[in-house]
Coordinates of C-alpha atoms and ligand atoms in Angstrom, one line a residue:
X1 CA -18.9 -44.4 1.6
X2 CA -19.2 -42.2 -1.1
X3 CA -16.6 -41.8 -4.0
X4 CA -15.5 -39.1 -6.8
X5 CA -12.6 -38.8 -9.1
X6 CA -12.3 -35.1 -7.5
X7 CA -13.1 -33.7 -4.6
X8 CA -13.0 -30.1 -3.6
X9 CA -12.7 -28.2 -0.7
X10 CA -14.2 -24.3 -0.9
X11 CA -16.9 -22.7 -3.0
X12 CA -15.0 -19.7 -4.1
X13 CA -14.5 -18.8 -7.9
X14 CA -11.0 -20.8 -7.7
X15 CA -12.9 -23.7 -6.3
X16 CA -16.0 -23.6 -8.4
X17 CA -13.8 -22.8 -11.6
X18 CA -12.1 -26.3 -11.1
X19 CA -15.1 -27.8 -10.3
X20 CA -16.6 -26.4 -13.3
X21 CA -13.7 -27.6 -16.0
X22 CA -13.4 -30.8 -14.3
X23 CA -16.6 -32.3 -14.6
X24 CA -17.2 -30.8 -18.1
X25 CA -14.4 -33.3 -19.1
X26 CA -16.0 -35.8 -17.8
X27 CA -14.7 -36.1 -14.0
X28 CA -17.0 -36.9 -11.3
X29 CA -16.3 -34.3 -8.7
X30 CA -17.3 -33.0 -5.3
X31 CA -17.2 -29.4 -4.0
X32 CA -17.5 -28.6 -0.3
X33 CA -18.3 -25.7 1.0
X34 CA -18.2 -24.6 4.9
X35 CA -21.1 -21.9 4.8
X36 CA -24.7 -22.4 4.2
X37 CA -24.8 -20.2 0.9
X38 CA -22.1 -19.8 -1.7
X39 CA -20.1 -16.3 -2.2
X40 CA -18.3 -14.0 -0.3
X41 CA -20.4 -11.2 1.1
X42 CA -20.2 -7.4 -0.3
X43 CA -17.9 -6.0 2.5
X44 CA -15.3 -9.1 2.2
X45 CA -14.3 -8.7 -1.7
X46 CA -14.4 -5.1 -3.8
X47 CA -15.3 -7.3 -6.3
X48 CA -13.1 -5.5 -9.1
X49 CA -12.2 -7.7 -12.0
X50 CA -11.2 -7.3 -15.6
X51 CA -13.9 -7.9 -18.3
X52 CA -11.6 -11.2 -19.7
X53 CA -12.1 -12.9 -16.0
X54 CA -15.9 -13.2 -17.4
X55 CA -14.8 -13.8 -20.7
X56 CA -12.7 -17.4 -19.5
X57 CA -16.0 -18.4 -17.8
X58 CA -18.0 -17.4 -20.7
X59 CA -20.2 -15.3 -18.6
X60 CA -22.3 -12.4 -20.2
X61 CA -20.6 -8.6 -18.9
X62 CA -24.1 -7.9 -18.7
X63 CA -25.3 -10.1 -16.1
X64 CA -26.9 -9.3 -12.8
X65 CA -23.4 -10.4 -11.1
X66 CA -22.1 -6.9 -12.0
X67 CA -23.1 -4.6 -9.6
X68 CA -21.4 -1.3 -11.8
X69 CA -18.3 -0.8 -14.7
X70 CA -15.7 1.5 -14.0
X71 CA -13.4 3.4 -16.6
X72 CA -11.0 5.2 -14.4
X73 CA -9.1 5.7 -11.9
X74 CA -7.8 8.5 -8.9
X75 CA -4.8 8.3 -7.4
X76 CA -4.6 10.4 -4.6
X77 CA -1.0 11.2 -3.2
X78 CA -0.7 11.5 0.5
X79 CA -0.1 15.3 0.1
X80 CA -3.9 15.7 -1.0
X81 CA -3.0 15.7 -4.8
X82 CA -4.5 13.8 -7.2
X83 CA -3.9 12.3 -11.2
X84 CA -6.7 10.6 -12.7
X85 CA -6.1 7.8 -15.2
X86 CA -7.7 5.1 -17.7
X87 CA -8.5 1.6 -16.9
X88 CA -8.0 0.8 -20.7
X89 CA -10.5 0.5 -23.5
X90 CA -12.8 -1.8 -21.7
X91 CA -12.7 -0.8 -18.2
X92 CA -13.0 -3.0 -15.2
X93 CA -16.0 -4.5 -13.7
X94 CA -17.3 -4.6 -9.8
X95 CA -19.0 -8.0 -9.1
X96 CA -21.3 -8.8 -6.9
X97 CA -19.7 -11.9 -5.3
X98 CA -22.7 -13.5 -3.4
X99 CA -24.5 -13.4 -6.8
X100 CA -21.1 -14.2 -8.7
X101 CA -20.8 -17.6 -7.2
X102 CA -24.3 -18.5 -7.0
X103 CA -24.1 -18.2 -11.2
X104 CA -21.0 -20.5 -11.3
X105 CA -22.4 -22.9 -8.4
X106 CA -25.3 -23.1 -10.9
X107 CA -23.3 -23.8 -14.1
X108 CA -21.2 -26.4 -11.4
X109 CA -24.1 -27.9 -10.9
X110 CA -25.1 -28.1 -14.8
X111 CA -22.1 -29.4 -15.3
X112 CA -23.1 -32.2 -13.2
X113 CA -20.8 -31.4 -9.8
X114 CA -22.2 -32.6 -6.6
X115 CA -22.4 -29.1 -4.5
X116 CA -22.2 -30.0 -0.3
X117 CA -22.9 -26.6 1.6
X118 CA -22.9 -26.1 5.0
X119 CA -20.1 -29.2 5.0
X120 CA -16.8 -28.6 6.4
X121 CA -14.0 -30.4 5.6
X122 CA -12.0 -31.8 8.7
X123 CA -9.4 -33.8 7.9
X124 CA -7.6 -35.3 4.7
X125 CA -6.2 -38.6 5.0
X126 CA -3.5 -39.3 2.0
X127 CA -3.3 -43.0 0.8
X128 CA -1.2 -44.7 -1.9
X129 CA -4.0 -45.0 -4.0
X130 CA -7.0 -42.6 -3.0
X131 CA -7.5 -40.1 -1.0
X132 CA -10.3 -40.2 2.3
X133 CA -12.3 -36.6 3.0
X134 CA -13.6 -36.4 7.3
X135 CA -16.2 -33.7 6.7
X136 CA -18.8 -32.3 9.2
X137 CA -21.4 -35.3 9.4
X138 CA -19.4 -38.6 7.2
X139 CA -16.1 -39.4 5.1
X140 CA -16.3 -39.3 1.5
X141 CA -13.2 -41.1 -0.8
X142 CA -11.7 -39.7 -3.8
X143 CA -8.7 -40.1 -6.2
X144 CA -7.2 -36.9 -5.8
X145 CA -8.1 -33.5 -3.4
X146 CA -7.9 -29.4 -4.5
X147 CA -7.4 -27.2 -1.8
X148 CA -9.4 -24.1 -2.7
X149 CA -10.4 -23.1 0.9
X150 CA -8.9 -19.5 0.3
X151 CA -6.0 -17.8 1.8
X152 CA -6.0 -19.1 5.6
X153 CA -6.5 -23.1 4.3
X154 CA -4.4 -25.7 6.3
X155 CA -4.3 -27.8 4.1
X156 CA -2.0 -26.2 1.8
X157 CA 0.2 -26.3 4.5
X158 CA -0.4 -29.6 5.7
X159 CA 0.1 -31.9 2.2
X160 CA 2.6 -29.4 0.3
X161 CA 4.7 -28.0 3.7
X162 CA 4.4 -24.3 2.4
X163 CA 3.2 -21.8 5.0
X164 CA 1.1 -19.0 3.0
X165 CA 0.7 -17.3 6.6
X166 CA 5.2 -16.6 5.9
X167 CA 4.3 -14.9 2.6
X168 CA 2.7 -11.6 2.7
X169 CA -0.6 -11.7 4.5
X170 CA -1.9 -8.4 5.0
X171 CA -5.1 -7.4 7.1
X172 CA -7.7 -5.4 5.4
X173 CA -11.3 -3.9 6.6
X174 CA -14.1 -3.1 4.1
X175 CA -17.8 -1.3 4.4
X176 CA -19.9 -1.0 1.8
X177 CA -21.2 2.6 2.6
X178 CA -23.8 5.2 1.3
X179 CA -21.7 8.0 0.2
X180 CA -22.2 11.7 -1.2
X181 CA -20.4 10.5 -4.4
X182 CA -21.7 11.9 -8.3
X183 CA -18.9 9.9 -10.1
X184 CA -20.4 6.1 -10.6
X185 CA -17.5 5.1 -13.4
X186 CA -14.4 5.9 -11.1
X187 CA -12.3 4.2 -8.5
X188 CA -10.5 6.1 -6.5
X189 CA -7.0 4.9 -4.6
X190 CA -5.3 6.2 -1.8
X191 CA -2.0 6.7 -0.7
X192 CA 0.5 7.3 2.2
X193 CA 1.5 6.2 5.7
X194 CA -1.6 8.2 7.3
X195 CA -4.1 6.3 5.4
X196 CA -2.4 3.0 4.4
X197 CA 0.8 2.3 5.4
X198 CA 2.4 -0.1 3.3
X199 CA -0.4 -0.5 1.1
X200 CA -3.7 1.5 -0.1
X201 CA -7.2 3.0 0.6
X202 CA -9.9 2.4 -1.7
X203 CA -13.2 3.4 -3.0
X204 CA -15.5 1.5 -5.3
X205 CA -18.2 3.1 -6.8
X206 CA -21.8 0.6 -6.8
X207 CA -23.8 3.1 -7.8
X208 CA -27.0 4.4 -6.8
X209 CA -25.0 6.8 -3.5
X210 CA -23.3 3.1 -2.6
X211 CA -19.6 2.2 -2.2
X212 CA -17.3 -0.6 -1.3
X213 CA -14.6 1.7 0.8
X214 CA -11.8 -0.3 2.1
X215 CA -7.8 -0.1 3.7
X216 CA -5.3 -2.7 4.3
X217 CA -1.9 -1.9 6.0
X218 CA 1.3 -3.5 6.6
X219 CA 1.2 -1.5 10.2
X220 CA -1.6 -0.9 12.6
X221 CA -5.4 -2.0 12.5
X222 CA -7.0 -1.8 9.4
X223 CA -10.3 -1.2 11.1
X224 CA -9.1 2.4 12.4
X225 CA -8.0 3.3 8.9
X226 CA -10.9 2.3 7.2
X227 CA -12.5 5.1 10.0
X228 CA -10.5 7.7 8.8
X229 CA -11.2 7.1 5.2
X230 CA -14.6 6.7 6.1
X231 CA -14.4 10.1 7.1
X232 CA -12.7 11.6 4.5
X233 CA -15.1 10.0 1.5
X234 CA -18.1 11.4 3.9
X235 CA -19.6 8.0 3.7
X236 CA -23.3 8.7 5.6
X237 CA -24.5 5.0 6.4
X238 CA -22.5 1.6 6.9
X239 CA -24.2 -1.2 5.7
X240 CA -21.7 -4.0 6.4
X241 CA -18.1 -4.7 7.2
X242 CA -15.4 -7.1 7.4
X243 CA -11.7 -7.4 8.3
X244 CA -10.1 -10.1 5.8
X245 CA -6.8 -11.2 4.6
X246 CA -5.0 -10.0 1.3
X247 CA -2.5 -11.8 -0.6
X248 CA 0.6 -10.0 -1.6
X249 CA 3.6 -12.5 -1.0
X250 CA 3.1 -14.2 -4.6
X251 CA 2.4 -18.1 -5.2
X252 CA 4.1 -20.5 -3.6
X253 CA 7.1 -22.7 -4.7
X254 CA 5.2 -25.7 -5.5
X255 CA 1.1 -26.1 -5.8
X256 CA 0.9 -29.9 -6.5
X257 CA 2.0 -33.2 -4.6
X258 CA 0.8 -36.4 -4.3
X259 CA -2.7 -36.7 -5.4
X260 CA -3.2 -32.8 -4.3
X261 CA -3.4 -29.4 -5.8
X262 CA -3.6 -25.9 -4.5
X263 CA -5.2 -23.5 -6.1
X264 CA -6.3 -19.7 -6.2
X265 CA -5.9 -18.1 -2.9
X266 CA -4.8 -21.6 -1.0
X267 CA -1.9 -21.3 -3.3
X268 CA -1.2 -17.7 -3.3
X269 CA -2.2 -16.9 -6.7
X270 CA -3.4 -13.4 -6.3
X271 CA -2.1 -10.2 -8.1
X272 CA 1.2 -8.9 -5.8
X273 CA 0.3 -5.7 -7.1
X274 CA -3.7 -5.4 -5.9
X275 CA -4.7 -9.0 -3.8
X276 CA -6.9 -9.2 -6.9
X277 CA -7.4 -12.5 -6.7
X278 CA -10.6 -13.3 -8.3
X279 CA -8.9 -13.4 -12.1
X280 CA -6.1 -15.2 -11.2
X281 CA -7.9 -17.7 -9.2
X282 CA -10.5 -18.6 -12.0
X283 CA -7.9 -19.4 -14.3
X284 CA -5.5 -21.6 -12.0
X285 CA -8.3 -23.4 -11.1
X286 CA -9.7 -24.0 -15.5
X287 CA -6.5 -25.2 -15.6
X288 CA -6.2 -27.6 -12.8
X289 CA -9.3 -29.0 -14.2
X290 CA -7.8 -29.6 -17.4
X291 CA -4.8 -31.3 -15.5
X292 CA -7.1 -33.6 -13.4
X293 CA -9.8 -34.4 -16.7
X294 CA -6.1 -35.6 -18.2
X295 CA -5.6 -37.9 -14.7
X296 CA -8.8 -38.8 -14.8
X297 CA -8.5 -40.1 -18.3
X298 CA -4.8 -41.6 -17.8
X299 CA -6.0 -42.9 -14.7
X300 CA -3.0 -41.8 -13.3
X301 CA -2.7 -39.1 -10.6
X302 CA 0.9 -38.7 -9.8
X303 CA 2.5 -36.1 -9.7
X304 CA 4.2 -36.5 -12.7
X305 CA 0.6 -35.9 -14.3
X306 CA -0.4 -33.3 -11.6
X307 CA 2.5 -31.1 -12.4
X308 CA 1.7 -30.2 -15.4
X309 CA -1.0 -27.8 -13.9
X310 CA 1.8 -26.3 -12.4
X311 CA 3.7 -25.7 -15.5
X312 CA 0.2 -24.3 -17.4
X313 CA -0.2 -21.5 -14.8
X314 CA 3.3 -20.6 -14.2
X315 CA 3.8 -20.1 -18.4
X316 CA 0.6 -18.6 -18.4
X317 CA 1.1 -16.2 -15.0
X318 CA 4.7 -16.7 -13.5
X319 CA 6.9 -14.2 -15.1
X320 CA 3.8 -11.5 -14.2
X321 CA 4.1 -12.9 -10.9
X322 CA 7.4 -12.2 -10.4
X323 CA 7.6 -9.0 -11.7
X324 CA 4.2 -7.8 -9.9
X325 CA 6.2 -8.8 -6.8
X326 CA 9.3 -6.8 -7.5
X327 CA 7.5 -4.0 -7.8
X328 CA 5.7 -4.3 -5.1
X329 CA 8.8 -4.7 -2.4
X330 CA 9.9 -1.3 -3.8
X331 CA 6.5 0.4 -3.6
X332 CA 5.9 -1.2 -0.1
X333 CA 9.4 0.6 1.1
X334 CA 8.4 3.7 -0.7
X335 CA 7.9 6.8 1.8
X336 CA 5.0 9.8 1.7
X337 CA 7.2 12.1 -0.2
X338 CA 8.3 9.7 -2.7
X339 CA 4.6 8.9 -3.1
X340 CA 3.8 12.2 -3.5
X341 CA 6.6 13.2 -6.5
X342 CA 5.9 10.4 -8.4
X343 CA 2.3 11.2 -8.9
X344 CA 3.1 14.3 -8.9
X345 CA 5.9 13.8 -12.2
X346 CA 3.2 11.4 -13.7
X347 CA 0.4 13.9 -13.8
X348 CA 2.9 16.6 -15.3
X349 CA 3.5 14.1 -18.0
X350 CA 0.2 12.8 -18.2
X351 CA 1.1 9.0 -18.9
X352 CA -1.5 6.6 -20.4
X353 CA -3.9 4.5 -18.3
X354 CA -3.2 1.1 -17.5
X355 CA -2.6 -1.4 -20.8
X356 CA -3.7 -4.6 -18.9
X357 CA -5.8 -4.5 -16.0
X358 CA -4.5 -7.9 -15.2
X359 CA -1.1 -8.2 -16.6
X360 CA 0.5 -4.7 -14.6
X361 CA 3.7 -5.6 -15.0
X362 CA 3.5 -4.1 -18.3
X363 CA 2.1 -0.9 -17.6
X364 CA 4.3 -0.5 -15.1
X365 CA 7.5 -1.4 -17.1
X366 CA 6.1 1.2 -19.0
X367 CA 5.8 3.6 -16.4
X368 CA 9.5 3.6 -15.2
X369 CA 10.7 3.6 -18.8
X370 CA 8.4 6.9 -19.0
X371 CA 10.0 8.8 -16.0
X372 CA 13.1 7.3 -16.8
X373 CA 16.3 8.4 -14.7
X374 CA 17.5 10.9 -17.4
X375 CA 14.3 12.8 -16.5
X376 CA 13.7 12.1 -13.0
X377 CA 13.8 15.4 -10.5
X378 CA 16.3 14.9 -8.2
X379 CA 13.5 15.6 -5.2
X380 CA 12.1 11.8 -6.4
X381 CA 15.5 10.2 -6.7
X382 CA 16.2 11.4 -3.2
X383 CA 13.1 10.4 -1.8
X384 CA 13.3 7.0 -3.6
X385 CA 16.9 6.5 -2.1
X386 CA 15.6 7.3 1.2
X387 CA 13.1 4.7 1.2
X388 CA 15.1 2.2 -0.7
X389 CA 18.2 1.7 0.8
X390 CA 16.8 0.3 4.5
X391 CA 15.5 -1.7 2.2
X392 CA 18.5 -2.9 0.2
X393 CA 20.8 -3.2 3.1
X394 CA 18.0 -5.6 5.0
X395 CA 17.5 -3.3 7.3
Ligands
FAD1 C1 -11.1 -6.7 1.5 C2 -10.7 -7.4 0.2 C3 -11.0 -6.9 -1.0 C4 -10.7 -7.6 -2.2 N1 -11.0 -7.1 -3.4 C5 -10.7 -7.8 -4.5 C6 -11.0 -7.2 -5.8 O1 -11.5 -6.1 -5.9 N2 -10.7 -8.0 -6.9 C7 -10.1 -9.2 -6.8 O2 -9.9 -9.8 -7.9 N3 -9.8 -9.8 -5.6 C8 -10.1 -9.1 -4.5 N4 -9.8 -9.6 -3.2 C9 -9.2 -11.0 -3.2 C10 -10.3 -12.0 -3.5 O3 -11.3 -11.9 -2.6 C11 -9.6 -13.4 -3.4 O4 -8.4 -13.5 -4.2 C12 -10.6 -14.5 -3.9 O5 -11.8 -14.5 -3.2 C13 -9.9 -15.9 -3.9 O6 -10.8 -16.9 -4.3 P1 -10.6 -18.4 -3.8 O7 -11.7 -19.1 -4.4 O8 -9.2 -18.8 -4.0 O9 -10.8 -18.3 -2.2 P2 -12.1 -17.8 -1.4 O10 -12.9 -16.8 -2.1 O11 -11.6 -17.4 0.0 O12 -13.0 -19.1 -1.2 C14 -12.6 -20.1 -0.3 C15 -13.9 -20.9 0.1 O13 -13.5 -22.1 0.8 C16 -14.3 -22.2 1.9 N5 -13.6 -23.1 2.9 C17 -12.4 -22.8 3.5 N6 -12.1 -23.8 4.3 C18 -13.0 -24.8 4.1 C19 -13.2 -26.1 4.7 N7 -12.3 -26.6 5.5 N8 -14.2 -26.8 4.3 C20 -15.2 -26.3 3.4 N9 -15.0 -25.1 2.9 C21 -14.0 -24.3 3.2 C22 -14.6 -20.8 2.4 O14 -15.8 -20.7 3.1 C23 -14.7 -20.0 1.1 O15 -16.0 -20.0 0.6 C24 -10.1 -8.9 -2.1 C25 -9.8 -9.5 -0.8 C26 -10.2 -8.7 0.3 C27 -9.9 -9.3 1.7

């Protein structure tokens, strides 16, 4: 039977960003993937990520991974308005995920990984002292297991008891489109009950009269929103499309145990705000391979030693965490009207772009300190009270 330190279940940037740090340091580790080729396909990730996400992989911004760079964005309110705003000095970037993870399943492999596509994993057996992987076609033994299958993983479930499917899973459907579009360097965000209740619409410019054009909703089937907006953004041809999960609900309370971590989507480590999960994903998963290069060394895999990934992520993420998520229970509550003044008040007082593209919480700190109450018209406050207080008495 074949052995590793480490082995790994999904191919996704989490996955292949532990398996990447990990065997850098020295740890001999396994990644196995379900599907034949590595990366998600154009219509199941818009592919938007900060220019830093490269940066922590050391990847050139230039690289044939990034389909196009955006610099702005348009918000437009459910009453047909619309404020457009900056993404910050360096904009964002749109990736190209099938090409994305072929790149880091290349430096994986550099780095000496052992890559298993088209290899399911089965079943994980937990012993005192190592760890046994049933995959599609043999078993394979370990000394400790990372659960990077993504955001509807069992595993996560099975070794740490947590139920990602309780925390905020919300369906979304994506095409990438040919559209009637002049504007490559803006993404453009939609609001309101009609288009995405409980969430947003998007559209992300590819370039060259192509688009990723997307809708996820707390209510109803993504699929007939994503029609709609189809309609709306005149998009001419569909090329491909997918209904997928999005993250909202924040991590979960624990991501290690007993020779097992979770990381990236497995472990709910995507932006409340967004579902962007691509960022946050990457670095969870550096830093679990920091943690398990340290067990590796210490020969030691308890969970004494495995918490401290935990503790790395949550000073590095968890206070942005929680306040991404408290900001986004008030603006799931919030209703068309309220939508509509506050883009409305922030166009009349034409506030600054976004600071961070991944740390919101402080542009959006920012944001309310702008309006501020002293300021606000009493048309928001009411609509804000209307959609807040089912909220606030549970209702
Ligand atoms: C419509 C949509 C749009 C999005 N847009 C953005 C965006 O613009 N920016 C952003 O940052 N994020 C975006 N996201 C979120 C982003 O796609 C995820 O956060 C990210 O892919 C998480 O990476 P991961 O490696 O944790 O999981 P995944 O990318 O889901 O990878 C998990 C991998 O594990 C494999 N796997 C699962 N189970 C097994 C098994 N048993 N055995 C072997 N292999 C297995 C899967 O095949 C998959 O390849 C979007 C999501 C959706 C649905």
């Amino acid at each position: 039977m074949r052995s590793y330190d480490v082995c790994i279940i999904g191919a996704g940037p989490s996955g292949l960003s532990t398996a990447i740090a990990s065997s850098k340091l020295g740890v001999e580790t396994a990644v196995f993937e379900e599907h034949r080729e590595v990366g998600a396909s154009s219509a199941e990730c818009g592919g938007l990520v900060s220019v830093r996400c490269l940066e922590l992989l050391k990847l050139n911004i230039d690289g044939d991974y990034v389909a196009n760079k955006v610099y702005k964005a348009v918000i437009h309110s459910p009453d047909g308005k619309s404020l457009t705003t900056s993404l910050g000095p360096r904009g964002a970037l749109i990736l190209d995920r099938r090409s994305f993870e072929e790149t880091l399943a290349s430096r994986a492999l550099h780095a000496g990984v052992d890559l298993y596509t088209g290899v399911r994993v089965k079943r994980i057996r937990m012993g005192r002292d190592r760890v046994e992987l049933d995959v599609d076609g043999g078993t394979y033994r370990c000394r400790a297991v990372v659960d990077a299958g993504g955001a509807l993983s069992r595993f996560t479930l099975e070794n740490l008891g947590f139920n990602l499917r309780l925390k905020r899973l919300i369906p979304a459907a994506q095409a990438e489109v040919e559209v009637d579009y002049e504007d490559d360097s803006s993404v453009h965000v939609f609001l309101g009950r009609k288009v995405a209740p409980g969430f947003f619409g998007w559209l992300i410019p590819l370039g060259s009269g192509k688009a990723r054009v997307g809708a996820a909703c707390e209510n109803g089937d993504p699929r007939m929103f994503l029609k709609r907006l189809l309609d709306r953004v005149g998009a001419s041809k569909v090329y491909d499309e997918a209904t997928r999960f999005i993250l909202t609900g924040g991590p979960l309370p624990r991501t290690f145990g007993h020779r097992f971590l979770s990381v990236g989507d497995a472990a709910g480590q995507s932006k409340p705000t967004t579902g962007g999960g691509i960022f946050t994903g990457t670095l969870c998963g550096l830093l679990a391979g920091l943690t398990l290069a340290k067990a590796t060394k210490t020969g030691s895999y308890s969970t004494h030693t495995l918490s401290m990934y935990e503790e790395s992520w949550r000073n590095l993420l968890g206070r942005e965490f929680k306040v991404q998520l408290f900001y986004r229970r008030i603006f799931r509550r919030l209703r068309d009207e309220a939508l509509n003044s506050i883009v409305s008040t922030l166009s009349d007082r034409r506030v600054g772009g976004l600071r961070d593209f991944d740390f919101h919480s402080k542009t959006l700190n920012r944001l309310v300190l702008d309006i501020g109450l002293s300021c606000i018209k009493p048309s928001i406050l009411r609509s804000l009270l209307k959609s807040l207080i089912p909220g606030l008495l549970g209702l």
